[in-house]
Coordinates of C-alpha atoms and ligand atoms in Angstrom, one line a residue:
Chain A
X1 CA -1.1 -37.0 -42.3
X2 CA 2.7 -37.4 -42.1
X3 CA 4.0 -38.2 -38.7
X4 CA 7.6 -37.4 -37.8
X5 CA 9.7 -40.3 -37.0
X6 CA 10.0 -40.5 -33.2
X7 CA 13.7 -41.2 -33.1
X8 CA 14.7 -38.5 -35.5
X9 CA 16.8 -35.6 -34.1
X10 CA 13.9 -33.3 -34.8
X11 CA 11.7 -35.1 -32.4
X12 CA 9.0 -32.6 -31.6
X13 CA 8.4 -34.3 -28.2
X14 CA 5.1 -33.8 -26.4
X15 CA 3.0 -30.7 -26.2
X16 CA 3.0 -29.6 -22.5
X17 CA 1.7 -26.1 -22.7
X18 CA -0.3 -24.7 -25.6
X19 CA 0.2 -21.2 -26.8
X20 CA -2.6 -19.8 -24.7
X21 CA -1.2 -21.3 -21.5
X22 CA 2.3 -19.9 -22.3
X23 CA 1.1 -16.4 -23.0
X24 CA -1.0 -16.5 -19.9
X25 CA 1.9 -17.7 -17.8
X26 CA 4.3 -15.1 -19.0
X27 CA 1.8 -12.2 -18.6
X28 CA 1.5 -13.3 -15.0
X29 CA 5.2 -13.9 -14.6
X30 CA 6.1 -10.5 -15.9
X31 CA 3.5 -8.6 -13.9
X32 CA 4.2 -10.6 -10.8
X33 CA 7.9 -9.8 -10.9
X34 CA 7.0 -6.1 -11.4
X35 CA 4.7 -6.4 -8.4
X36 CA 7.5 -7.8 -6.3
X37 CA 9.9 -5.1 -7.5
X38 CA 7.4 -2.3 -6.9
X39 CA 6.1 -3.7 -3.6
X40 CA 9.5 -4.4 -1.9
X41 CA 10.6 -0.8 -1.7
X42 CA 7.6 0.0 0.4
X43 CA 8.1 -3.2 2.4
X44 CA 11.6 -2.1 3.6
X45 CA 13.9 0.7 2.8
X46 CA 16.7 -1.8 1.9
X47 CA 14.9 -2.1 -1.4
X48 CA 14.2 1.7 -1.9
X49 CA 16.4 2.0 -4.9
X50 CA 13.9 -0.3 -6.8
X51 CA 11.6 2.7 -7.1
X52 CA 14.0 4.0 -9.7
X53 CA 12.7 1.2 -12.0
X54 CA 9.2 2.6 -12.0
X55 CA 9.9 6.3 -12.5
X56 CA 10.3 7.3 -8.9
X57 CA 8.8 6.6 -5.5
X58 CA 5.4 8.1 -6.0
X59 CA 5.0 6.5 -9.4
X60 CA 5.9 3.2 -7.9
X61 CA 3.2 3.6 -5.3
X62 CA 0.7 4.6 -8.0
X63 CA 1.5 1.8 -10.5
X64 CA 1.8 -1.1 -8.1
X65 CA -2.0 -1.6 -7.5
X66 CA -2.8 -1.4 -11.2
X67 CA -0.3 -4.0 -12.0
X68 CA -1.9 -6.1 -9.2
X69 CA -5.3 -5.9 -10.9
X70 CA -3.8 -6.8 -14.3
X71 CA -2.0 -9.8 -12.8
X72 CA -5.0 -11.0 -10.8
X73 CA -7.2 -11.0 -13.9
X74 CA -4.8 -13.4 -15.8
X75 CA -4.1 -15.4 -12.6
X76 CA -7.8 -16.2 -12.3
X77 CA -7.8 -17.6 -15.9
X78 CA -4.7 -19.7 -15.2
X79 CA -6.0 -20.9 -11.9
X80 CA -9.2 -22.2 -13.5
X81 CA -7.3 -23.9 -16.4
X82 CA -4.8 -25.6 -14.1
X83 CA -7.2 -26.6 -11.4
X84 CA -7.6 -30.2 -12.4
X85 CA -3.9 -31.1 -12.9
X86 CA -3.1 -29.5 -9.5
X87 CA -5.3 -31.7 -7.4
X88 CA -3.1 -33.5 -4.9
X89 CA -2.9 -37.3 -5.3
X90 CA -1.6 -40.1 -3.1
X91 CA 1.7 -40.4 -5.0
X92 CA 2.2 -36.7 -4.5
X93 CA 2.3 -37.2 -0.7
X94 CA 4.9 -40.0 -1.2
X95 CA 6.9 -37.7 -3.5
X96 CA 6.8 -34.9 -0.8
X97 CA 8.0 -37.4 1.9
X98 CA 11.0 -38.0 -0.3
X99 CA 11.8 -34.4 -0.8
X100 CA 15.4 -35.2 0.2
X101 CA 15.8 -37.5 -2.8
X102 CA 14.2 -34.8 -5.0
X103 CA 16.7 -32.2 -3.8
X104 CA 19.7 -34.5 -4.1
X105 CA 18.7 -35.5 -7.6
X106 CA 18.1 -39.2 -6.7
X107 CA 15.1 -39.2 -9.0
X108 CA 15.2 -42.9 -9.6
X109 CA 13.9 -43.4 -6.0
X110 CA 10.9 -41.2 -6.6
X111 CA 7.4 -42.5 -7.3
X112 CA 6.1 -41.7 -10.8
X113 CA 4.0 -38.6 -10.9
X114 CA 1.4 -37.0 -13.2
X115 CA 1.6 -33.9 -15.3
X116 CA 2.7 -31.9 -12.2
X117 CA 4.7 -33.0 -9.3
X118 CA 3.8 -32.1 -5.7
X119 CA 6.2 -29.2 -5.7
X120 CA 4.5 -27.7 -8.7
X121 CA 1.1 -28.3 -7.1
X122 CA 2.1 -26.7 -3.9
X123 CA 3.2 -23.6 -5.8
X124 CA -0.2 -23.6 -7.4
X125 CA -2.1 -23.9 -4.2
X126 CA 0.0 -21.4 -2.3
X127 CA -0.5 -18.8 -5.1
X128 CA -4.2 -19.6 -5.2
X129 CA -4.3 -18.7 -1.5
X130 CA -2.0 -15.7 -1.8
X131 CA -3.3 -13.8 -4.8
X132 CA -6.9 -13.4 -3.6
X133 CA -5.6 -12.4 -0.2
X134 CA -3.2 -9.9 -1.8
X135 CA -6.0 -8.5 -4.0
X136 CA -8.4 -8.0 -1.1
X137 CA -5.8 -6.6 1.4
X138 CA -4.4 -4.4 -1.4
X139 CA -7.8 -2.9 -2.3
X140 CA -8.4 -2.1 1.4
X141 CA -5.2 0.0 1.6
X142 CA -5.4 1.5 -1.9
X143 CA -5.0 5.3 -1.8
X144 CA -6.8 7.3 -2.8
X145 CA -9.6 5.0 -3.8
X146 CA -10.7 2.8 -1.0
X147 CA -8.5 3.2 2.0
X148 CA -10.2 6.3 3.4
X149 CA -13.5 4.5 3.6
X150 CA -12.1 1.6 5.5
X151 CA -12.2 1.4 9.4
X152 CA -8.7 2.0 10.8
X153 CA -8.3 -1.4 12.4
X154 CA -9.2 -3.2 9.2
X155 CA -6.7 -1.0 7.3
X156 CA -3.9 -1.9 9.8
X157 CA -4.8 -5.6 9.5
X158 CA -4.8 -5.3 5.7
X159 CA -1.5 -3.6 5.6
X160 CA 0.0 -6.2 7.9
X161 CA -1.6 -9.0 5.9
X162 CA -0.6 -7.7 2.5
X163 CA 3.1 -7.4 3.6
X164 CA 3.4 -10.9 5.0
X165 CA 1.3 -12.7 2.4
X166 CA 3.5 -10.9 -0.2
X167 CA 6.5 -12.3 1.7
X168 CA 5.1 -15.8 1.4
X169 CA 4.3 -15.3 -2.3
X170 CA 7.8 -13.9 -2.9
X171 CA 9.5 -16.9 -1.3
X172 CA 7.3 -19.2 -3.3
X173 CA 8.2 -17.3 -6.4
X174 CA 11.9 -17.6 -5.8
X175 CA 11.5 -21.4 -5.3
X176 CA 9.4 -21.6 -8.4
X177 CA 11.9 -19.7 -10.6
X178 CA 14.8 -21.7 -9.2
X179 CA 13.1 -25.0 -10.1
X180 CA 12.8 -23.8 -13.6
X181 CA 16.5 -23.1 -13.7
X182 CA 17.4 -26.3 -11.8
X183 CA 15.3 -28.8 -13.7
X184 CA 16.8 -28.7 -17.2
X185 CA 14.3 -28.7 -20.0
X186 CA 11.4 -27.2 -18.0
X187 CA 12.2 -23.6 -18.9
X188 CA 12.0 -24.4 -22.6
X189 CA 8.7 -26.2 -21.9
X190 CA 7.2 -22.8 -20.9
X191 CA 8.9 -21.0 -23.8
X192 CA 8.3 -23.4 -26.7
X193 CA 5.5 -25.4 -25.1
X194 CA 7.1 -28.8 -25.8
X195 CA 9.2 -31.3 -23.9
X196 CA 11.2 -34.2 -25.1
X197 CA 9.8 -37.7 -24.4
X198 CA 12.7 -38.8 -22.2
X199 CA 12.2 -35.6 -20.2
X200 CA 8.5 -36.4 -19.7
X201 CA 9.2 -40.0 -18.8
X202 CA 11.9 -39.0 -16.3
X203 CA 10.0 -36.2 -14.5
X204 CA 6.3 -37.1 -15.1
X205 CA 6.1 -40.7 -15.9
X206 CA 2.3 -41.1 -15.3
X207 CA 1.6 -38.2 -17.6
X208 CA 4.1 -39.6 -20.2
X209 CA 2.2 -42.9 -20.2
X210 CA -1.1 -41.1 -20.6
X211 CA 0.3 -39.1 -23.5
X212 CA 1.7 -42.2 -25.1
X213 CA -1.5 -44.0 -24.8
X214 CA -3.3 -41.1 -26.5
X215 CA -0.8 -41.2 -29.3
X216 CA -1.2 -44.9 -29.8
X217 CA -5.0 -44.6 -29.9
X218 CA -4.7 -41.8 -32.4
X219 CA -2.5 -44.0 -34.6
X220 CA -5.0 -46.8 -34.3
X221 CA -7.8 -44.5 -35.3
X222 CA -6.0 -43.1 -38.3
X223 CA -5.2 -46.6 -39.7
X224 CA -8.7 -47.8 -40.8
X225 CA -9.5 -44.3 -41.9
X226 CA -6.5 -44.3 -44.2
X227 CA -7.7 -47.6 -45.7
X228 CA -11.2 -46.3 -46.3
X229 CA -10.1 -43.1 -47.8
X230 CA -7.5 -44.7 -50.1
X231 CA -9.0 -48.1 -50.7
X232 CA -5.6 -49.6 -50.1
X233 CA -5.3 -53.1 -48.6
X234 CA -3.3 -53.4 -45.4
X235 CA 0.2 -54.6 -46.0
Chain B
X1 CA 12.3 30.7 24.0
X2 CA 16.0 30.5 23.2
X3 CA 17.8 27.6 21.6
X4 CA 14.9 25.6 20.2
X5 CA 15.8 26.0 16.6
X6 CA 15.1 23.3 14.2
X7 CA 17.0 22.8 11.0
X8 CA 17.9 20.1 8.7
X9 CA 21.1 19.4 10.7
X10 CA 19.1 18.6 13.7
X11 CA 16.9 15.6 13.2
X12 CA 16.6 12.9 15.8
X13 CA 14.3 10.5 13.9
X14 CA 13.7 10.1 10.2
X15 CA 11.2 7.7 8.6
X16 CA 12.4 4.6 6.7
X17 CA 16.1 5.3 7.6
X18 CA 18.5 2.9 9.2
X19 CA 21.5 5.3 9.7
X20 CA 21.6 8.2 12.1
X21 CA 20.5 11.6 10.8
X22 CA 22.6 14.7 11.2
X23 CA 22.2 15.7 14.8
X24 CA 25.5 17.3 16.0
X25 CA 23.9 20.7 16.3
X26 CA 21.5 19.9 19.1
X27 CA 23.6 21.5 21.8
X28 CA 21.4 23.9 23.8
X29 CA 18.3 22.8 22.0
X30 CA 15.6 22.1 24.5
X31 CA 12.5 20.1 23.6
X32 CA 9.4 22.2 23.3
X33 CA 5.8 21.5 24.3
X34 CA 2.4 23.1 23.6
X35 CA 0.1 23.0 26.6
X36 CA -3.6 23.1 25.9
X37 CA -5.6 23.9 29.1
X38 CA -9.0 22.6 28.3
X39 CA -10.5 24.2 31.4
X40 CA -9.7 27.7 30.1
X41 CA -10.9 27.3 26.5
X42 CA -14.0 29.2 25.5
X43 CA -14.3 27.6 22.1
X44 CA -13.8 30.8 20.1
X45 CA -11.8 29.1 17.4
X46 CA -9.3 32.0 17.1
X47 CA -6.6 29.3 17.0
X48 CA -8.3 27.6 14.2
X49 CA -8.4 30.7 12.2
X50 CA -4.8 31.7 13.1
X51 CA -3.7 28.2 11.9
X52 CA -5.4 28.6 8.6
X53 CA -4.0 32.1 8.2
X54 CA -0.4 31.3 9.0
X55 CA -0.3 28.1 7.1
X56 CA -2.2 29.5 4.0
X57 CA -4.9 26.9 4.4
X58 CA -8.4 27.7 3.2
X59 CA -10.8 24.8 3.7
X60 CA -14.1 24.8 1.8
X61 CA -16.8 26.5 3.7
X62 CA -18.9 23.7 5.1
X63 CA -22.4 23.5 6.4
X64 CA -23.7 23.8 9.9
X65 CA -24.6 20.4 11.2
X66 CA -26.4 21.6 14.3
X67 CA -23.3 21.7 16.4
X68 CA -20.4 24.1 17.0
X69 CA -18.0 21.6 15.4
X70 CA -17.0 23.2 12.2
X71 CA -15.4 21.8 10.2
X72 CA -16.6 18.5 11.7
X73 CA -13.2 16.8 11.2
X74 CA -9.6 17.3 10.4
X75 CA -8.9 17.6 6.6
X76 CA -5.8 18.2 4.5
X77 CA -6.7 21.9 4.8
X78 CA -7.8 21.9 8.5
X79 CA -5.0 20.9 10.8
X80 CA -6.8 21.5 14.0
X81 CA -10.5 21.5 15.0
X82 CA -12.3 22.3 18.2
X83 CA -14.3 19.3 19.4
X84 CA -17.4 20.2 21.5
X85 CA -18.9 17.7 23.9
X86 CA -21.8 18.1 26.3
X87 CA -21.0 16.1 29.4
X88 CA -23.3 15.5 32.3
X89 CA -21.2 15.2 35.5
X90 CA -21.9 13.2 38.6
X91 CA -23.9 16.1 40.2
X92 CA -26.1 16.1 37.1
X93 CA -24.7 19.4 35.9
X94 CA -23.8 20.1 32.3
X95 CA -20.2 20.6 31.4
X96 CA -19.3 21.9 28.0
X97 CA -16.0 20.2 27.1
X98 CA -14.1 21.9 24.3
X99 CA -10.9 20.2 23.1
X100 CA -8.6 21.6 20.5
X101 CA -7.7 18.5 18.4
X102 CA -4.5 18.4 16.4
X103 CA -1.3 16.4 16.0
X104 CA 0.0 15.4 19.4
X105 CA 3.7 15.4 18.3
X106 CA 4.3 12.1 20.0
X107 CA 7.8 11.4 21.3
X108 CA 7.5 8.0 19.6
X109 CA 5.4 8.8 16.6
X110 CA 3.4 6.0 15.0
X111 CA 3.2 7.9 11.7
X112 CA 6.9 8.0 11.4
X113 CA 7.3 4.4 12.3
X114 CA 4.8 3.4 9.6
X115 CA 6.1 5.7 6.8
X116 CA 7.9 3.8 4.1
X117 CA 9.4 6.8 2.4
X118 CA 12.9 7.8 3.6
X119 CA 12.7 11.3 5.2
X120 CA 9.1 12.0 4.5
X121 CA 8.5 12.2 8.2
X122 CA 11.1 13.6 10.6
X123 CA 11.4 14.5 14.2
X124 CA 13.5 17.4 15.1
X125 CA 15.7 17.6 18.2
X126 CA 13.1 19.9 19.7
X127 CA 10.5 17.2 19.5
X128 CA 8.4 18.5 16.6
X129 CA 7.2 15.8 14.2
X130 CA 7.1 17.2 10.7
X131 CA 5.9 15.9 7.3
X132 CA 8.2 16.7 4.5
X133 CA 5.8 16.7 1.6
X134 CA 8.6 16.7 -0.9
X135 CA 9.4 13.1 0.0
X136 CA 5.8 12.0 0.7
X137 CA 4.5 9.4 -1.8
X138 CA 0.9 9.4 -0.7
X139 CA 0.6 5.7 0.4
X140 CA -1.4 6.6 3.5
X141 CA 0.6 4.4 5.9
X142 CA 1.0 7.3 8.4
X143 CA -2.8 7.3 8.7
X144 CA -2.7 3.7 9.8
X145 CA 0.3 4.3 12.1
X146 CA -1.2 7.3 14.0
X147 CA -2.9 6.4 17.3
X148 CA -4.8 9.7 17.2
X149 CA -6.2 9.7 13.7
X150 CA -4.5 12.9 12.7
X151 CA -2.9 12.8 9.2
X152 CA -5.1 13.4 6.2
X153 CA -4.3 12.6 2.6
X154 CA -5.0 15.4 0.1
X155 CA -7.3 14.8 -2.9
X156 CA -5.4 17.4 -4.8
X157 CA -1.8 16.1 -4.6
X158 CA -2.1 12.8 -2.7
X159 CA 0.2 13.9 0.0
X160 CA -0.3 13.7 3.8
X161 CA -0.9 16.8 5.8
X162 CA -1.1 17.6 9.5
X163 CA -0.2 20.3 12.1
X164 CA 3.5 21.2 12.0
X165 CA 3.4 22.8 15.4
X166 CA 4.4 25.8 13.3
X167 CA 7.9 24.4 13.0
X168 CA 8.7 27.3 10.7
X169 CA 7.7 29.9 13.3
X170 CA 9.4 28.0 16.1
X171 CA 12.6 27.9 14.0
X172 CA 12.6 31.7 14.1
X173 CA 11.9 31.8 17.8
X174 CA 8.2 32.5 17.6
X175 CA 5.4 30.5 19.3
X176 CA 2.9 28.6 17.1
X177 CA 0.2 30.7 15.5
X178 CA -2.6 29.1 17.6
X179 CA -0.7 30.0 20.8
X180 CA -0.3 33.6 19.7
X181 CA -3.9 34.0 18.9
X182 CA -5.5 32.5 22.0
X183 CA -7.3 35.3 24.0
X184 CA -7.7 33.3 27.2
X185 CA -4.2 32.0 27.6
X186 CA -5.6 28.5 27.2
X187 CA -2.8 27.5 24.8
X188 CA 0.8 28.0 26.1
X189 CA 4.1 27.2 24.5
X190 CA 7.6 26.8 25.8
X191 CA 10.3 24.4 26.9
X192 CA 8.9 21.0 27.9
X193 CA 10.1 21.5 31.5
X194 CA 8.3 24.8 31.8
X195 CA 5.1 23.5 30.3
X196 CA 5.0 20.5 32.6
X197 CA 5.5 22.8 35.5
X198 CA 2.8 25.1 34.4
X199 CA 0.5 22.2 33.8
X200 CA 1.2 21.1 37.3
X201 CA 0.2 24.5 38.7
X202 CA -3.0 24.5 36.7
X203 CA -3.9 21.0 37.8
X204 CA -3.4 22.0 41.4
X205 CA -5.6 25.0 40.9
X206 CA -8.3 22.9 39.3
X207 CA -8.1 20.4 42.2
X208 CA -8.6 23.3 44.7
X209 CA -11.6 24.3 42.7
X210 CA -13.2 20.9 43.2
X211 CA -12.1 19.0 40.1
X212 CA -10.5 16.2 42.1
X213 CA -9.5 14.2 39.0
X214 CA -7.9 17.1 37.2
X215 CA -4.6 16.1 35.6
X216 CA -2.2 16.2 32.7
X217 CA -2.7 14.3 29.5
X218 CA 0.8 13.3 28.4
X219 CA 0.4 9.7 27.4
X220 CA 3.4 7.5 28.2
X221 CA 2.3 4.8 25.7
X222 CA 3.7 6.9 22.9
X223 CA 6.7 8.1 25.0
X224 CA 4.8 11.3 26.1
X225 CA 3.6 14.0 23.7
X226 CA 4.9 17.4 22.8
X227 CA 1.3 18.6 22.9
X228 CA -0.2 18.1 26.3
X229 CA -3.6 18.8 27.8
X230 CA -4.7 19.9 31.2
X231 CA -8.0 18.1 31.7
X232 CA -10.7 18.6 34.4
X233 CA -11.3 14.9 34.3
X234 CA -8.0 13.3 33.5
X235 CA -9.4 9.9 34.7
X236 CA -11.8 9.7 31.8
X237 CA -10.1 11.3 28.7
X238 CA -12.7 9.5 26.5
X239 CA -15.4 12.1 27.4
X240 CA -13.3 14.7 25.5
X241 CA -14.4 13.5 22.2
X242 CA -12.8 10.0 22.5
X243 CA -9.4 11.1 23.5
X244 CA -7.8 7.6 23.9
X245 CA -7.1 6.7 27.5
X246 CA -3.9 4.8 26.9
X247 CA -2.8 5.5 23.3
X248 CA 0.0 3.5 21.9
X249 CA 1.1 2.4 18.4
X250 CA -1.3 -0.4 17.5
X251 CA 0.1 -3.9 18.0
X252 CA -0.9 -4.5 14.4
X253 CA 1.3 -1.7 13.2
X254 CA 4.1 -3.0 15.4
X255 CA 3.7 -6.4 14.0
X256 CA 3.6 -5.0 10.4
X257 CA 6.5 -2.6 10.8
X258 CA 8.6 -4.1 13.5
X259 CA 11.4 -6.6 13.6
X260 CA 9.8 -9.2 11.3
X261 CA 10.4 -6.8 8.3
X262 CA 14.2 -6.7 8.3
X263 CA 14.1 -10.5 9.0
X264 CA 11.8 -11.2 6.1
X265 CA 13.9 -9.0 3.9
X266 CA 17.0 -11.0 4.8
X267 CA 15.0 -14.2 4.3
X268 CA 14.2 -13.2 0.7
X269 CA 17.9 -12.6 0.0
X270 CA 18.8 -15.9 1.6
X271 CA 16.2 -17.8 -0.4
X272 CA 17.8 -16.6 -3.6
X273 CA 21.3 -17.5 -2.3
X274 CA 20.1 -20.9 -1.1
X275 CA 19.0 -21.6 -4.7
X276 CA 22.4 -20.6 -6.1
X277 CA 24.3 -22.7 -3.6
X278 CA 22.0 -25.7 -4.1
X279 CA 22.9 -25.5 -7.8
X280 CA 26.6 -25.3 -6.9
X281 CA 26.4 -28.5 -4.8
X282 CA 23.6 -30.7 -6.1
X283 CA 23.8 -29.6 -9.7
X284 CA 21.1 -29.5 -12.3
X285 CA 18.4 -32.1 -12.7
X286 CA 18.9 -33.7 -16.0
X287 CA 17.7 -36.7 -17.9
X288 CA 20.5 -39.2 -18.6
X289 CA 21.5 -40.4 -22.1
X290 CA 20.5 -43.9 -21.2
X291 CA 17.0 -42.8 -20.4
X292 CA 16.9 -41.1 -23.8
X293 CA 18.0 -44.3 -25.6
X294 CA 15.5 -46.3 -23.6
X295 CA 12.6 -44.1 -24.6
X296 CA 13.6 -44.3 -28.2
X297 CA 14.1 -48.1 -28.1
X298 CA 10.6 -48.4 -26.5
X299 CA 9.1 -46.3 -29.3
X300 CA 10.7 -48.3 -32.0
X301 CA 9.4 -51.6 -30.4
X302 CA 5.9 -50.1 -30.2
X303 CA 5.9 -49.0 -33.7
X304 CA 7.1 -52.4 -35.0
X305 CA 4.6 -54.3 -33.1
X306 CA 1.8 -52.0 -34.3
X307 CA 2.9 -52.4 -37.9
X308 CA 2.9 -56.2 -37.6
X309 CA -0.6 -56.3 -36.3
X310 CA -3.2 -56.7 -39.0
Ligands
HEM401 C1 -3.4 -8.5 -6.4 C2 -3.4 -7.2 -6.5 C3 -2.6 -6.3 -5.6 C4 -3.1 -5.0 -5.2 C5 -4.4 -4.4 -5.5 C6 -2.0 -4.5 -4.4 C7 -2.1 -3.2 -3.8 C8 -1.1 -2.7 -3.0 C9 -1.2 -1.4 -2.4 C10 -2.4 -0.5 -2.5 C11 -0.1 -1.3 -1.6 C12 0.3 0.0 -0.8 C13 1.3 0.8 -1.6 C14 0.7 1.3 -2.9 O1 -0.4 2.0 -2.8 O2 1.2 1.1 -3.9 C15 0.7 -2.5 -1.8 C16 1.9 -2.7 -1.2 C17 2.7 -3.8 -1.3 N1 2.5 -4.8 -2.2 FE1 0.8 -5.1 -3.3 N2 -0.9 -5.3 -4.4 C18 -1.3 -6.5 -5.1 C19 -0.5 -7.6 -5.3 C20 0.8 -7.7 -4.8 C21 1.7 -8.9 -5.1 C22 1.3 -10.0 -6.0 C23 2.8 -8.7 -4.4 C24 4.1 -9.5 -4.4 C25 4.1 -10.8 -4.2 C26 2.7 -7.4 -3.7 C27 3.6 -6.9 -2.9 C28 3.5 -5.8 -2.1 C29 4.4 -5.3 -1.1 C30 5.7 -6.1 -0.7 C31 3.9 -4.1 -0.6 C32 4.6 -3.3 0.5 C33 3.9 -3.7 1.7 C34 4.4 -2.9 2.9 O3 4.7 -1.7 2.8 O4 4.5 -3.5 4.0 N3 1.4 -6.9 -4.0 N4 0.1 -3.3 -2.6
SF4_402 S1 -0.4 12.4 16.7 FE1 -0.3 11.1 14.9 S2 0.5 12.4 13.3 FE2 1.0 13.4 15.2 S3 3.1 12.7 15.8 FE3 1.6 11.3 16.8 S4 1.4 9.6 15.3 FE4 2.3 11.4 14.2

């Protein structure tokens, strides 16, 4: 197997998200944004004109819950797959305590972190909290399917809950999107799946070391095999 | 009944609307009120029929459930129902309480407050609360907003329906259909002032007849209603098929629809702006060239040492 030279310009970097993760992420991202755009006009008339994006006010009302079901389905898959890398570690707490350094780009002062930093993990956990709540409260107020069967106090509670959980989710989403724009190289990570090694070392040093260790082991493994298969002596 | 016209230039409240509605033409418009004198009602349901007839509503013929209540509840096609209750009073006598149940036309309507669709619910200068089906999107929020459980969502067109207080008839100077049809004079209609006067007279009369707690049901929790009752037992409205004692827009609805919403909306906008301005000031997070060199140097060293190893 030919291995690309690591210092060549065509350095493929490290695989961060495989194709499945990327497709999953973008299905959620697109439907989530559609949920925000179709939910906000009902949230406040400031946003009423967004109903034009969905074929009018009534269509917006009809479509929103179906998009919600679609999004939830893929969210569950992603939440399970990303569970392990999202567990909060000790260095994450330290990272959070230094959020000022994070924001002012003083990255050299930050503790090394794993595949995800505390900010990314928080986005994960907030969404893991919000999406099920949005699903349940959304179902409870869904006309014409469930709402009529729900006791009125519960409906009111659900409507209230849906609105403000959605608010929390939207703020989280804005922060999440902004991080992608702010941290150069991370957007391409979710598009093409790969990050450069310097990027990995800079932002996720522990993960980078792990990956490098893996690479080294792979190389070690492939050496003797090469000898056996070709019968060549080591140089 | 002069001067109580309603028209589209005469709206005092409009759902999901921040700016004032056209309301210059309210001069001489008096607020109207429908008075339902429960003590005079004989439960004949002429009003129910008149309502269906005038509004072109034909509900499905239901089944007798062993009571006079028929239909047993409000529906998209039944905008008013007579509620029958057998009440045993303190003397141990039976009282048959019959309440005509329909939209109360609240001065501060919970339905209108909850409605997210601009102009789907309006309140005219004369006090009538009307649903404009053309703008209704069928979300059911009005149902959650109403303290009297009045609006119903249609299975046919997913729009909300309720009593209009015959806003179309009133517009032409007529009384609502139910009022017109009542054979006992139990339902009266007129200016709010007149109706409150009349209700007072009726209450005094009932008190003379021994109903000490007779009174007017005009709940202040919703700013008063444009449909008021004269009750023999105004101290316990619950005995009239759970008429709420102190109805008000639920605190949950207030919390959902109140001040937090515009604040939250602004917060969403600010969050986006905050990101933009952070980028302007702190700049992007990038890896430096030195770091890149470092990584490549590391790799090279690694590779060389591996190759040297036997
Ligand atoms: C998870 C599945 C979801 C379901 C089943 C659902 C369902 C609903 C329903 C039934 C409504 C009432 C209006 C309508 O019938 O269209 C609604 C409103 C709304 N939804 Fe969702 N939704 C979901 C997810 C979301 C998400 C992810 C967001 C955004 C983060 C969101 C934001 C909103 C907003 C802002 C409103 C308006 C709330 C208000 O009027 O106060 N929803 N949703
Ligand atoms: S009784 Fe209900 S539907 Fe009628 S005006 Fe009041 S809140 Fe609206």
